[in-house]
Every structure is written in C-alpha cells, then in structure tokens.
Short mmCIF file of C-alpha atoms and ligand atoms in Angstrom, two decimals:
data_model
loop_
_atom_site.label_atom_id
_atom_site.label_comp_id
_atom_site.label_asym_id
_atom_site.label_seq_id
_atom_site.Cartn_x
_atom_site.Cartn_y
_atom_site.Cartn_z
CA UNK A 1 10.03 24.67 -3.45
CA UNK A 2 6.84 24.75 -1.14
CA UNK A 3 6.80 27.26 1.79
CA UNK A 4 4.03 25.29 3.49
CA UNK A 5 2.43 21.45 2.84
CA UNK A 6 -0.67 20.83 4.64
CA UNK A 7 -0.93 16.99 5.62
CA UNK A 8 -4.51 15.34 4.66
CA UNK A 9 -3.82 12.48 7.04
CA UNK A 10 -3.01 11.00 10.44
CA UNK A 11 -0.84 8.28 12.46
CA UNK A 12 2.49 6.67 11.27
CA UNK A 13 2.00 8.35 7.47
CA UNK A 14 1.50 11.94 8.47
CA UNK A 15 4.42 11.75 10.38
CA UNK A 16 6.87 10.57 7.89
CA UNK A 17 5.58 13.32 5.39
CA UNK A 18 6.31 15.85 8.35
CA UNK A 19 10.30 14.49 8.24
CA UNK A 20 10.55 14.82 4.65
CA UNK A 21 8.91 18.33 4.81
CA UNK A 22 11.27 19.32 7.36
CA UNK A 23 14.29 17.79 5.84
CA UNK A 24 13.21 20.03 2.67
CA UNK A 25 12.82 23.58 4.82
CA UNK A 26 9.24 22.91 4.42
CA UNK A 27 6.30 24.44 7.00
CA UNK A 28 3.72 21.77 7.67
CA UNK A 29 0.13 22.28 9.04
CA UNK A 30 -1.44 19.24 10.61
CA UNK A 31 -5.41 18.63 9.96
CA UNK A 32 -6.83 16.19 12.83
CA UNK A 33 -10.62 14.92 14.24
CA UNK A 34 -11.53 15.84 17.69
CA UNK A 35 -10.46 12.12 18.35
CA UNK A 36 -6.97 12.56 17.61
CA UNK A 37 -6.31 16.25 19.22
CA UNK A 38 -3.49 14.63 21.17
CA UNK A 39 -1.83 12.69 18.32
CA UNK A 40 1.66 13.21 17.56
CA UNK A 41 1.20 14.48 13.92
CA UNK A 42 -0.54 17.22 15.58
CA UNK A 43 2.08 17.75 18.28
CA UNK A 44 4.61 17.82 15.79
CA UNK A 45 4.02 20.25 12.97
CA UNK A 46 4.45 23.81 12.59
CA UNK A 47 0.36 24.50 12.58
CA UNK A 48 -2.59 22.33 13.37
CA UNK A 49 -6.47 22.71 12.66
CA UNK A 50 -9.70 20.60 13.74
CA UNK A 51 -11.14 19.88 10.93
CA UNK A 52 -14.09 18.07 12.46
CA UNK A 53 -15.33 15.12 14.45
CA UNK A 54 -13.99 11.61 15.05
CA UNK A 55 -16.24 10.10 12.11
CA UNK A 56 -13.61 9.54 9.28
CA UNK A 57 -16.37 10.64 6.79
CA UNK A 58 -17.07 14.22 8.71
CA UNK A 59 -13.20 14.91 9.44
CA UNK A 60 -10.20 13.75 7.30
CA UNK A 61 -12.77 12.76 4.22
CA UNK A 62 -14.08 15.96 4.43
CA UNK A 63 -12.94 17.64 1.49
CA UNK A 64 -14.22 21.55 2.45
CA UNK A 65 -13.02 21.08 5.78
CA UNK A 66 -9.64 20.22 4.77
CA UNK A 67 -10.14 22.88 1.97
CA UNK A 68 -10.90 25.78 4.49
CA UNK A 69 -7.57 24.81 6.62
CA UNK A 70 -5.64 25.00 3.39
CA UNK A 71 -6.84 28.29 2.54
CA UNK A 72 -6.62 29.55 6.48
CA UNK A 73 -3.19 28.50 6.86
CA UNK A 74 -2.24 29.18 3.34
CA UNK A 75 -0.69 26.37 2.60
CA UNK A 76 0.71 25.84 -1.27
CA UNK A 77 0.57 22.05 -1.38
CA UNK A 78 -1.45 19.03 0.22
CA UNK A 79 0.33 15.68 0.70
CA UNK A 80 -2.81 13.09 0.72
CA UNK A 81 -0.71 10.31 2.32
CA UNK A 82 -2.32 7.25 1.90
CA UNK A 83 -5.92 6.00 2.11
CA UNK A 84 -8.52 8.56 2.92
CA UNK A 85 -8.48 11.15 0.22
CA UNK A 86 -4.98 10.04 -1.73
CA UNK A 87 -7.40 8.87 -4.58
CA UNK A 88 -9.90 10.84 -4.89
CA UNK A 89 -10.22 12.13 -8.32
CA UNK A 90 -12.67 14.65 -7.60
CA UNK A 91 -10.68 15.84 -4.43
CA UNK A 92 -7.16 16.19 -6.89
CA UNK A 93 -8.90 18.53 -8.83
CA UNK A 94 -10.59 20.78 -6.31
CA UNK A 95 -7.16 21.18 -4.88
CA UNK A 96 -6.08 22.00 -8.04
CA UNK A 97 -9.42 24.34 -8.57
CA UNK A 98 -8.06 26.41 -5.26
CA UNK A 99 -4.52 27.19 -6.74
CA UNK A 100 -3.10 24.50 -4.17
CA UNK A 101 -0.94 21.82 -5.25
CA UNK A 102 -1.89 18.42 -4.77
CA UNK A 103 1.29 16.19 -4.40
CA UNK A 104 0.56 13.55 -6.80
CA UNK A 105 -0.52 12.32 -9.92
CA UNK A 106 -3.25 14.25 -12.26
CA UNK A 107 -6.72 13.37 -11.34
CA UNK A 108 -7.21 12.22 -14.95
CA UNK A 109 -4.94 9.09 -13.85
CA UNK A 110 -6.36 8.40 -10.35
CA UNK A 111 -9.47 7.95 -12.08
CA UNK A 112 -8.31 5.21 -14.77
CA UNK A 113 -6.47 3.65 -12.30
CA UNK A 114 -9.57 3.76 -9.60
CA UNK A 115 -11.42 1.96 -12.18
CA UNK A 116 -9.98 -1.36 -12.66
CA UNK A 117 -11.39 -2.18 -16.20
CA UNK A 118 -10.07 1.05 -17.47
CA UNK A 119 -6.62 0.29 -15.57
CA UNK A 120 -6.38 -2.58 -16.62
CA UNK A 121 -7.45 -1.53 -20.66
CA UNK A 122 -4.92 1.09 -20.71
CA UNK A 123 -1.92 -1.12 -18.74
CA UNK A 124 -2.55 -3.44 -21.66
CA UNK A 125 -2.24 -0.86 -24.10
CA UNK A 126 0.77 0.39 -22.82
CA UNK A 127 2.37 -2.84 -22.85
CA UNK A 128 1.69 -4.86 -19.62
CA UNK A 129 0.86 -8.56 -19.36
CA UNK A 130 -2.64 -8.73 -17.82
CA UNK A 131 -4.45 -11.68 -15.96
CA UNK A 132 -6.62 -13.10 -19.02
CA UNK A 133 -9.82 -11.96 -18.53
CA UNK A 134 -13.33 -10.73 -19.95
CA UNK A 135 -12.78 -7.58 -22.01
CA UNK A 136 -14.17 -5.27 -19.99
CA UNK A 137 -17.95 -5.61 -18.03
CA UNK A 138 -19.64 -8.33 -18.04
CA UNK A 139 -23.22 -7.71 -18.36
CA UNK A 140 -24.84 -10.81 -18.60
CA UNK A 141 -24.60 -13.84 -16.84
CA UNK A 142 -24.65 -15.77 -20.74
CA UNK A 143 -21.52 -13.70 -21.23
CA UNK A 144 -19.90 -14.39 -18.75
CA UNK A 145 -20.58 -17.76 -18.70
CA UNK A 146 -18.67 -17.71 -22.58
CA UNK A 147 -15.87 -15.64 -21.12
CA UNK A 148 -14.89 -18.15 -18.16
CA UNK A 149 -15.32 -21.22 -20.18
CA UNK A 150 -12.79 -19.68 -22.91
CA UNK A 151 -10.48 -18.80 -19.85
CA UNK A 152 -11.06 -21.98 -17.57
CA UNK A 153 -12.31 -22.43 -14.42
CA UNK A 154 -11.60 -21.41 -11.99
CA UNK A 155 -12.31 -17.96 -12.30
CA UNK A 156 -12.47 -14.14 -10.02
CA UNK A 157 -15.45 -12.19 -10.04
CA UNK A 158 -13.88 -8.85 -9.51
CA UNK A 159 -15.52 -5.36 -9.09
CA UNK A 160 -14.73 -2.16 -11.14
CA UNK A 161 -14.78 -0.28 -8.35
CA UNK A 162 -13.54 -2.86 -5.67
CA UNK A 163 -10.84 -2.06 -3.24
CA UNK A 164 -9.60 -3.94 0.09
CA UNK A 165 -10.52 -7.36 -1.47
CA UNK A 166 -14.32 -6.15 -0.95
CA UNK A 167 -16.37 -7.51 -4.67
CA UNK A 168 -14.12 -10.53 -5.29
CA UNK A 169 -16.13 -13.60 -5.23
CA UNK A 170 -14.70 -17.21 -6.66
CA UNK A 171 -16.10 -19.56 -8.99
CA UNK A 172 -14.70 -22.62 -9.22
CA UNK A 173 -17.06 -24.87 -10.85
CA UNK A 174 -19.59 -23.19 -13.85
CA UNK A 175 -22.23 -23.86 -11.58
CA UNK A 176 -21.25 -21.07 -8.63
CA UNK A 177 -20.55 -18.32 -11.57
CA UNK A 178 -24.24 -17.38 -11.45
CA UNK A 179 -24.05 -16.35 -7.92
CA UNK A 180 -20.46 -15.38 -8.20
CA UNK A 181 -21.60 -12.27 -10.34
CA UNK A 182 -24.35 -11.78 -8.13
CA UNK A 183 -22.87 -11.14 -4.62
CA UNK A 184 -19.78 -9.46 -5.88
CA UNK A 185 -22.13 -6.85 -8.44
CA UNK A 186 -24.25 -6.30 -5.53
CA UNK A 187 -21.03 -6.22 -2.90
CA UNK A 188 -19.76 -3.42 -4.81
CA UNK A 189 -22.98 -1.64 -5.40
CA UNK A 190 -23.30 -1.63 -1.72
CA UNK A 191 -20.19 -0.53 -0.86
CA UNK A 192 -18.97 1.94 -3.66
CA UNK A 193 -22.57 3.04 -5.60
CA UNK A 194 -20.70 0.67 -8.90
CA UNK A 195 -22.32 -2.47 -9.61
CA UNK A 196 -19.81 -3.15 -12.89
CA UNK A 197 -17.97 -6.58 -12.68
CA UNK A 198 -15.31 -8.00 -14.61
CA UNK A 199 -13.85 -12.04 -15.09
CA UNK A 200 -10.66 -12.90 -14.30
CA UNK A 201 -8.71 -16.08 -14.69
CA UNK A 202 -8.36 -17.35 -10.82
CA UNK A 203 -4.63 -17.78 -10.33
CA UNK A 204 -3.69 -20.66 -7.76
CA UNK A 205 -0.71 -19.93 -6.03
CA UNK A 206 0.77 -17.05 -6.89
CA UNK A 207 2.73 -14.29 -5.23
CA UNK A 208 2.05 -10.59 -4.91
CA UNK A 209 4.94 -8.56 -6.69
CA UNK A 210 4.54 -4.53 -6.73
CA UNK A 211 7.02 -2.36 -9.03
CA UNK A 212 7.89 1.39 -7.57
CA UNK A 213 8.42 3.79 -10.13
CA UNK A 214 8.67 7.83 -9.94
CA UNK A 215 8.39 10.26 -12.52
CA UNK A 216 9.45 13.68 -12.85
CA UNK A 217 7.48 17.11 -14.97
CA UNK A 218 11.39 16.57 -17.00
CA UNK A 219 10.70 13.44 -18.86
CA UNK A 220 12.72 11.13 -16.18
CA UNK A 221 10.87 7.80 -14.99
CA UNK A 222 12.87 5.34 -12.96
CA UNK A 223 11.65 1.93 -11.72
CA UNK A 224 12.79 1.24 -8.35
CA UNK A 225 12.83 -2.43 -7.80
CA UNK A 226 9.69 -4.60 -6.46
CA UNK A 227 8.36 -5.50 -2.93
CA UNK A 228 7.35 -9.16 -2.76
CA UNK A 229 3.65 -8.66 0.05
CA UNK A 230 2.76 -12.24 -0.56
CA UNK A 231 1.84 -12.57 3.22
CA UNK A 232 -1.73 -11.37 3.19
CA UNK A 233 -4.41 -11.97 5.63
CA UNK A 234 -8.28 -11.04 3.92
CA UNK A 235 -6.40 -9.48 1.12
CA UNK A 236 -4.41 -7.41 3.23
CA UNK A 237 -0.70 -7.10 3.58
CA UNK A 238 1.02 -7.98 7.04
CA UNK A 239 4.91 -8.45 6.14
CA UNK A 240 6.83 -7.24 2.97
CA UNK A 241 9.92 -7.48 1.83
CA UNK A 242 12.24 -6.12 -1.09
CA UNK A 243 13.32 -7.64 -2.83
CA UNK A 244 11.51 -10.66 -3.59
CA UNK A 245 13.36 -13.63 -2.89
CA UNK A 246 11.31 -15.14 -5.53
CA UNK A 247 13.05 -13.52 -8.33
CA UNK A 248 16.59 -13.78 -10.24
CA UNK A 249 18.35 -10.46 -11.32
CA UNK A 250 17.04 -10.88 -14.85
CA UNK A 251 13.54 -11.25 -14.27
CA UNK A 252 13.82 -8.23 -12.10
CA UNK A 253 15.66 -6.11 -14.40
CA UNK A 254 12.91 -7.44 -17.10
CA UNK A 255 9.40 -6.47 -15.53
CA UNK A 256 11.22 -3.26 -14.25
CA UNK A 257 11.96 -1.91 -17.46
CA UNK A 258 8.66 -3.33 -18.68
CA UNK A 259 7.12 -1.58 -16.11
CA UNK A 260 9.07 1.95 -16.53
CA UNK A 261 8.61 1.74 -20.37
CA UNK A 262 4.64 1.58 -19.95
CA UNK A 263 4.57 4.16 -16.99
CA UNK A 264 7.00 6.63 -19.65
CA UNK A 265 4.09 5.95 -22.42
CA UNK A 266 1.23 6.98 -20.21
CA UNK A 267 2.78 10.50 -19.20
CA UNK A 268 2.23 9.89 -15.69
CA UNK A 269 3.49 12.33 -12.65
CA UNK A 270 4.69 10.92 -9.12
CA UNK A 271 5.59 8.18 -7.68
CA UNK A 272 3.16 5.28 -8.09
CA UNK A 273 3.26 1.57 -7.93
CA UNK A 274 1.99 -1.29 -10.39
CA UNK A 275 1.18 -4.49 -8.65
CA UNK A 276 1.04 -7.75 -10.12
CA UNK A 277 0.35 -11.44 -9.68
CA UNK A 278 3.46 -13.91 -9.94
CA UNK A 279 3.11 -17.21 -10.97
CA UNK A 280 5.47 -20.26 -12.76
CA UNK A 281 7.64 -17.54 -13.82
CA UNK A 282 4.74 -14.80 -15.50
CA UNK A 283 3.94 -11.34 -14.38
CA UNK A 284 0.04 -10.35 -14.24
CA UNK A 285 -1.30 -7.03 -13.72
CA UNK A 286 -3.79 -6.64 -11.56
CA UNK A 287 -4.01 -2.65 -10.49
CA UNK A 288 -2.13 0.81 -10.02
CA UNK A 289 -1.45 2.48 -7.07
CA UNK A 290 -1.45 5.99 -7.90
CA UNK A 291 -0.18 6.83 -4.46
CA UNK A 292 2.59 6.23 -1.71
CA UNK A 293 2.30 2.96 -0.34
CA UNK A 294 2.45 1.80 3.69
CA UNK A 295 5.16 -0.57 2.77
CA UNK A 296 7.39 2.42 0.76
CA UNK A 297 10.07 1.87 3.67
CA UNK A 298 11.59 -1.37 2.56
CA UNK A 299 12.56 0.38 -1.08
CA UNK A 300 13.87 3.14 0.15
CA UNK A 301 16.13 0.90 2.25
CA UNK A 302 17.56 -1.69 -0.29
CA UNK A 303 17.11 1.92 -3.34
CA UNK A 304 18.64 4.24 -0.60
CA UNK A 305 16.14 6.63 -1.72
CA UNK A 306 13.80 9.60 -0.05
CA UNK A 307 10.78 8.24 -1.86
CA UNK A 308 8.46 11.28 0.14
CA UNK A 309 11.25 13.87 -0.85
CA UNK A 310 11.08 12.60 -4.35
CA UNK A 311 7.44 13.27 -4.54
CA UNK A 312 7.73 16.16 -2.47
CA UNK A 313 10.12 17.59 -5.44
CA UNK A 314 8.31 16.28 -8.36
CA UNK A 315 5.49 18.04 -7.30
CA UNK A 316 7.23 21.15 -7.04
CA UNK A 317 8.45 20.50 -10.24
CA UNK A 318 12.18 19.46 -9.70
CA UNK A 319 13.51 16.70 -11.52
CA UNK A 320 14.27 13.09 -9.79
CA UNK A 321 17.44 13.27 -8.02
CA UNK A 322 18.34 10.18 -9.67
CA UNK A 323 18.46 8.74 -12.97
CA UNK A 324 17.72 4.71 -13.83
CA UNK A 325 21.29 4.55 -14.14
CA UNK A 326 21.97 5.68 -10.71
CA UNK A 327 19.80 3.00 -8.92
CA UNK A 328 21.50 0.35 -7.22
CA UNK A 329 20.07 -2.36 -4.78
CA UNK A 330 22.24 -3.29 -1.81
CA UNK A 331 20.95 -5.46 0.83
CA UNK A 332 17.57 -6.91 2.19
CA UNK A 333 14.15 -5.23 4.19
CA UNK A 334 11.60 -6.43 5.66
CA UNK A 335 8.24 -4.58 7.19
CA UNK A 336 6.16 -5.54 9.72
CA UNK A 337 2.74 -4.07 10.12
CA UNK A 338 2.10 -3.57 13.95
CA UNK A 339 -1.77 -3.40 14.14
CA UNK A 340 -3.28 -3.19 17.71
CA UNK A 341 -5.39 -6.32 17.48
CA UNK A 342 -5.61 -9.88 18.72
CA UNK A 343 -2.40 -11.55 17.54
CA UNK A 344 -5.29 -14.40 17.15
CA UNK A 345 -8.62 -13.47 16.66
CA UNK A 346 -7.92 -10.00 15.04
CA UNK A 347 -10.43 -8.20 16.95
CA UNK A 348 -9.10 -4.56 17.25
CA UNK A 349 -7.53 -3.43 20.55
CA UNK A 350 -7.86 0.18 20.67
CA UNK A 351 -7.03 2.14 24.05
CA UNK A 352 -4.21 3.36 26.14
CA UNK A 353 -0.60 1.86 25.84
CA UNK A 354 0.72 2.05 29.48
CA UNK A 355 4.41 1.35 28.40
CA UNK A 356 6.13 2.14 25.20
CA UNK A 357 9.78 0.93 24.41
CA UNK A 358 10.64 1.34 20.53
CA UNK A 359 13.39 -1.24 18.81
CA UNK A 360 16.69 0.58 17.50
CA UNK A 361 20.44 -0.36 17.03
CA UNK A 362 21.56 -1.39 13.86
CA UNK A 363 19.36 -1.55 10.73
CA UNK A 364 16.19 -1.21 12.19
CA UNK A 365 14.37 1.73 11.60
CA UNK A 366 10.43 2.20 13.43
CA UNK A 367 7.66 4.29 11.63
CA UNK A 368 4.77 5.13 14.34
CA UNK A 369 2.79 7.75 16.17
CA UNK A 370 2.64 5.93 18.93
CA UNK A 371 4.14 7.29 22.68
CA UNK A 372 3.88 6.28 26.32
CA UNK A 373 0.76 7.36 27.78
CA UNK A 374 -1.11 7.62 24.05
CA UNK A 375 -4.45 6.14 23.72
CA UNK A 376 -5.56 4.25 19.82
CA UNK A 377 -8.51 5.74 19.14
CA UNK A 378 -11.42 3.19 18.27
CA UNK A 379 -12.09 5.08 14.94
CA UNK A 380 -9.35 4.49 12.50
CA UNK A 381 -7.01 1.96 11.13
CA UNK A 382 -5.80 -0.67 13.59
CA UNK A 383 -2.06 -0.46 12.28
CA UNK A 384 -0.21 1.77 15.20
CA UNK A 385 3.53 1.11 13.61
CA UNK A 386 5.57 -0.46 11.01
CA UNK A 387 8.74 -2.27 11.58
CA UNK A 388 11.36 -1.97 9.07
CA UNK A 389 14.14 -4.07 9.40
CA UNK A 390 17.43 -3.88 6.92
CA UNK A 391 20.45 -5.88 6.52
CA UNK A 392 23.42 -6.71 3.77
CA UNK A 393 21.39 -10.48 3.63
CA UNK A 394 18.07 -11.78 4.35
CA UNK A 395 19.44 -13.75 6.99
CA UNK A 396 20.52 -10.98 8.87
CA UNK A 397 17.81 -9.23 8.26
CA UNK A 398 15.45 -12.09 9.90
CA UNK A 399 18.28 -11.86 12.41
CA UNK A 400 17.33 -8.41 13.29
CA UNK A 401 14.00 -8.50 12.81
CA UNK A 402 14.19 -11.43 15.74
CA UNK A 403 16.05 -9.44 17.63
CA UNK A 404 13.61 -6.03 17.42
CA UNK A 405 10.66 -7.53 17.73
CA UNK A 406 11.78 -8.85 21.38
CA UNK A 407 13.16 -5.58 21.96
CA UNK A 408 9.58 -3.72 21.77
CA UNK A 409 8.09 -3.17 24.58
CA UNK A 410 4.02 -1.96 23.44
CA UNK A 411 1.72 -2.47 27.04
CA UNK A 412 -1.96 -1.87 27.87
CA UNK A 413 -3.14 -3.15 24.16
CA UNK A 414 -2.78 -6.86 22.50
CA UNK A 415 -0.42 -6.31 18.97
CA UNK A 416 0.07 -8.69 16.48
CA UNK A 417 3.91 -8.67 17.76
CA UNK A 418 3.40 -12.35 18.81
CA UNK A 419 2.20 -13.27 15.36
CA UNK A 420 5.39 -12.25 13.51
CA UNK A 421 8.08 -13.70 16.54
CA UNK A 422 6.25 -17.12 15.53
CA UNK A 423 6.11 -16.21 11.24
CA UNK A 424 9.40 -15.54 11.33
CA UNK A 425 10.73 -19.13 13.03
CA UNK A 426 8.30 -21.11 10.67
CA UNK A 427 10.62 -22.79 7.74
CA UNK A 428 8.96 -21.41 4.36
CA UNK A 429 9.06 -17.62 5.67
CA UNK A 430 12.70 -17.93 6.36
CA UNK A 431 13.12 -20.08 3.07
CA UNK A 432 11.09 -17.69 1.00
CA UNK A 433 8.94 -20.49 -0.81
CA UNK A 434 5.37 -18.89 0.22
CA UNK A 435 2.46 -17.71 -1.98
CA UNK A 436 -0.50 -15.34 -1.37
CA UNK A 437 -2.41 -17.89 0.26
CA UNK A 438 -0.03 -19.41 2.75
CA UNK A 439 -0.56 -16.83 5.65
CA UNK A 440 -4.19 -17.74 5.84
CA UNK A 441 -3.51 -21.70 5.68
CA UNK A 442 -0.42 -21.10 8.83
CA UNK A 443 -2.92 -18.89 10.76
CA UNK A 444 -5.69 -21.82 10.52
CA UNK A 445 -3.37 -24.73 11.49
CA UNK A 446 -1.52 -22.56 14.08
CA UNK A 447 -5.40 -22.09 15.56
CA UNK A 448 -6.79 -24.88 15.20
P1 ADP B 1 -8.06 -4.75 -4.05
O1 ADP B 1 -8.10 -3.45 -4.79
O2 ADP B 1 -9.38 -5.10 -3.44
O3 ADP B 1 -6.91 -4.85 -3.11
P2 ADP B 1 -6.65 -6.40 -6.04
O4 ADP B 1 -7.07 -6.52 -7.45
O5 ADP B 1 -5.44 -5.58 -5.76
O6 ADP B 1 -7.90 -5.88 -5.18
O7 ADP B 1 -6.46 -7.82 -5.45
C1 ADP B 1 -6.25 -8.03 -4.07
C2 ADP B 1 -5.76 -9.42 -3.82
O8 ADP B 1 -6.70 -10.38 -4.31
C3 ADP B 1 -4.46 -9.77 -4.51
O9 ADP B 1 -3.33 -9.35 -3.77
C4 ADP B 1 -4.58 -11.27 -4.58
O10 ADP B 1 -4.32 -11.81 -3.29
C5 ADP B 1 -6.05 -11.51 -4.88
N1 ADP B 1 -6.33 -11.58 -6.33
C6 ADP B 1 -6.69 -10.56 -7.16
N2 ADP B 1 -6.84 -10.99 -8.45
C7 ADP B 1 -6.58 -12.33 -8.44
C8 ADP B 1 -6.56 -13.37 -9.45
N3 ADP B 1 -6.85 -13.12 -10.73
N4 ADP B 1 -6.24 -14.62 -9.06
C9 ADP B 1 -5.95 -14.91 -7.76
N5 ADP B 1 -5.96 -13.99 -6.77
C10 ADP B 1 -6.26 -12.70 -7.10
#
C-alpha cells in the first residue's frame, strides 16, 4: 500500500480522499492556492504546500507545481479528485513519467473517453446502445444535413471536446441546423482549442441514468448499481438519487451487466462511471466518466461500499474487496448539492459564513469543508457541501432529508437550501415521475 497520497484538489472532495487515506494508514499532503491557505483540506492532512496563486489555472491546474510538491514531499501516489486535473491525459502520464502513481485509469482511456466521438465509437464497439447519431464528425453542413434527416428532427449539435453542457446547440427544424453547427463548432473552438462536432438524435424527455463500475489490475469488474441525476439545472446536476425510481429490478440488473461486460472488454483500471440517457424503456450512451464522481455518496450508501478505498487499493494494485456476487442494494439515498448561490437567481454568494450548524442523527451523512468562521473564496466552484441522506425507503429518506435540511444552520451567505425544502414538497419529486428537463420548467413557474 501507499506510504503517502498527495491530494490534487480542494473543498468537500479533498477531504473525503483524506478519510479514506487515513482509514488505509495512509500519509496525505495537501496542495492549496494562496486563496485557500485556511481551508480545511489544508488544516487537516499530514503535510501541506502552496502551490501557487488563487487563479485555478496558475495553482491546482498547474501541473509542475503540483509535480514539484510531489517530488518535495515524496509522495508515491496522487489522487486527482474530481474536476481540475482528474482528466487530464497528458497530466496521467507525467505522473506516471515521475515514478508517482496516479490513482486512476491509464491515460490511454481518459483520452478516448475525453473525446466523445471516440467514446462513443469504442462504447459501441464494446457493446453499448448509443444515441443514433452521425458516425463520427461532421464536416460539412450537406452532411449533416443527410445525417439529421436520416435520424429525424429534432436533433443535438454536440462538441467532441464539449464538457459542462458548453457546444450543445438544438435544431429542431432543418432550417436552424446551419447555425446549429455553427455556434456549437465555434463554442467549442473557443472554449477547448476543438472545433469537431458530432449529430445526435435530440431525445425529448428522458432521464439521466449513470452506471458505477470498478475494476481491479486481477481481472475483477463489478457494476455497482445506477444513480438516477435527472434534476439538472444548465446541464448540471443538483439532486441525485440511487437508485432510480424509474427502474424495475430487471432492467437494472440488465444495463448493469451490459455495462460491466463492455467495461471487462475494454481492459479498463478504476472506478469509472458510464452515463446514459433513459427514455420509453431504452438506455443511450452518451459519455464516460473516467473519474470519481461528486454524487459517489449515494452508491456507497444503498452498495455499502468505500468507493475512494476501492480506488485507493486498485491503484495500489489490490484486488476489489468485493466480487459482483457480493453486491447487494439495501435501501434509498439521496444528495443534495449545497452551492453558495441565490436559491433564485443563482448568482454566486461567496464570503464568510458567520454561523455553521451541520445536520446529523440518523442516516444522514454531510460531505463539506465548510466551518464557522470560514470564508468561500470567490475563485472556485460554488458547491460548499453535499447532503446525503439514506433510509430503508424513499419515503423515509425524503423524510430525513426534510428533516436535515431544517436542521442546517449555514449564515452570512444565501445557499440553495431553500430551493430543495420547496423540491422536495412538490408532487413529481416525491412521486419520482420527472425527466431531465423538469427542474428547469419548476424553477421558471416557481419564478415567474
Ligand atoms: P457534458 O459533457 O457537457 O456534460 P453530456 O453529453 O454528458 O455533456 O450531456 C449533458 C446533458 O445534456 C445530459 O445530461 C442531457 O441533459 C443533455 N443531453 C446530452 N445529449 C442529449 C441528447 N442526445 N438528447 C437530449 N439531451 C441530451
């Protein structure tokens, strides 16, 4: 096992890889910006180094920085987290380059999965269903005009190289396709230096269903169940839950092995997750996580499973602790993502919390880096915490999630705490019968 993991990352995340490092008899050294020289990551772990200012680009994305701390503190592993550097190709392999292991896939995979035409080429070829589509780039608005009439309108404009719903652009009708292609080629130029788009079919209402798996250097890969993060606001998620109340036992036992038979056939290493559209009863694949996720609580509540320690170990090259056999659901999570923002404009609300009260008792568990007294730097992410809430039913766990969220006490900054005490009373949350789309439509007629 590792002596010593350094931890590429800050807040709520670099906390919870701390606990599993400790749990494991593992050192950890903290990296942080000058902005964050009072966080609690920092406070907490064995060693800490500045590795530069607040600018995300100069400090945590700064792969010689975090290098040089690695190498100072010699550390024989970096956990990436999530975000920042977790998919950097380039960075796996310098890590790699510097007799350090990285604590996650090979590079070789982060970079088929960062590209979503290649993902989704070689999820195909292993055996997943796929959102019909173009077959690969489209290079010319004649093509792709062919493509989307063969699939029906309406059809997504998607970037290779998009990511946090940035290069997505709708056409509904064949006359927007023309400046669909456009905006979202020269979105994604903009933003990641990759002009390469791709057609998808445009899926109505469908829900957002993610498969865990893990797999081990011994030839083990287990599926652990799915997380249904249908509630999205701009693409992003803002509650999860696993499982989906969407889904019988049989379709969940199907895509799961489906899913663990294709990640088996690609050789991958680490825990991962494959994320797919759900709609009138089909899967579709729309991209790989090659990473831990921010909603990773809510399986290892209903899998009772370490999913860091896992990773930690496969890394290290243990096997899984468990085999497919041994994995059992039992109960029902839910996560909320506490961001410091408006509960109903958004607008971030960074600054000092003057009074800080976290939820406990039974099945509630609280991942954040918050304290009394700490101020949100203006900088980063907006999400401070994430509530995960766990009980034998849903209805309990609704129960409890009720029952936490009036229970938190956050001051000094606006959270989007108000926004889930009113999700959680409104019918089709505590039914289940929502889609990807219904967030956005409650949070225009609750503001209108
Ligand atoms: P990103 O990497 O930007 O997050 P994804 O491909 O994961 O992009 O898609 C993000 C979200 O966009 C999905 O969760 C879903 O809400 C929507 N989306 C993506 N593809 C489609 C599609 N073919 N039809 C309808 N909605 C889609």
């Amino acid at each position: 096992m590792f002596k010593k993991v350094l931890i590429a990352n800050r807040g709520e995340i670099a906390l919870r890889i701390h606990r599993a490092c400790k749990e494991l008899g593992i050192q950890t050294v903290a990296v942080h910006s000058t902005a964050d020289a009072n966080a609690m990551h920092v406070r907490l772990a064995d060693e800490s180094v500045c590795i530069g200012p607040p600018a995300a680009k100069d400090s945590y994305l700064n792969i010689a920085a975090v290098i040089a701390a690695a190498e100072i503190t010699e550390a024989d592993a970096i956990h990436p987290g999530y975000g920042f550097l977790s998919e950097n190709a380039r960075f796996a392999e310098i890590v790699a380059a510097h007799n350090i292991t990285f604590i996650g896939p090979s590079a070789d995979h982060i970079r088929v999965m960062g590209d979503k035409i290649a993902a989704k080429d070689t999820m195909g070829k292993a055996g997943i269903p796929l959102v019909p589509g173009s077959d690969g780039a489209i290079t010319t608005i004649e093509q792709g005009a062919k493509v989307a009439e063969e699939i029906g309108y309406p059809v997504l404009v998607k970037a290779a190289s998009g990511g946090g719903g940035r290069g997505m652009k709708l056409a509904r009708v064949p006359e927007e396709l023309e400046n669909a292609i456009n905006t979202a080629g020269s979105e994604a130029k903009a933003a990641f230096g990759d002009a390469s788009v791709y057609l998808e079919k445009y899926l109505e209402l469908p829900r957002h269903i993610e498969i865990q798996i893990a797999a081990d250097s011994h030839g083990n890969v287990i599926q652990l169940g799915e997380r249904d993060c249908s509630l999205q606001r701009r693409h992003q998620k803002v509650l999860e839950e696993a499982l989906s109340p969407a889904l019988t036992p049989e379709q969940r036992a199907e895509i799961g092995e489906v899913t663990r038979a294709a990640i088996e056939k690609l050789g991958y290493l680490g825990v991962g997750t494959i994320e797919y559209l759900y709609e009138n009863g089909q899967f579709y694949f729309i991209e790989m996580n090659t990473r831990l996720q921010v909603e990773h609580p809510i399986t290892e509540q209903v899998a009772n499973i370490d999913l860091v320690r896992e990773q930690i170990r496969i890394a290290a090259g243990h096997p899984l602790s468990l085999k497919q056999s041994d994995v059992k659901f039992a109960g029902h999570a839910i996560e909320c993502r506490i961001n410091a923002e408006d509960p109903v404009n958004f607008t971030p609300s960074p600054g000092k919390i003057s009074d800080f009260h976290a939820p406990g008792g039974p099945g509630i568990r609280f991942d954040s880096a918050v304290y009394d007294g700490y101020t949100i730097p203006p900088f980063y992410d907006s999400m401070i915490g994430k509530l995960i809430v766990y009980g034998d039913t849903r209805e309990l766990c609704i129960a409890r999630l009720r029952r936490a969220l009036a229970e938190t006490v956050l001051t000094g900054i606006k959270t989007t705490i108000p926004l889930f005490e009113k999700l959680i009373e409104e019918p089709e949350f505590q039914s289940g019968d929502y889609h990807i789309h219904w967030l956005e439509e409650w949070l225009s007629k609750a503001n209108a």
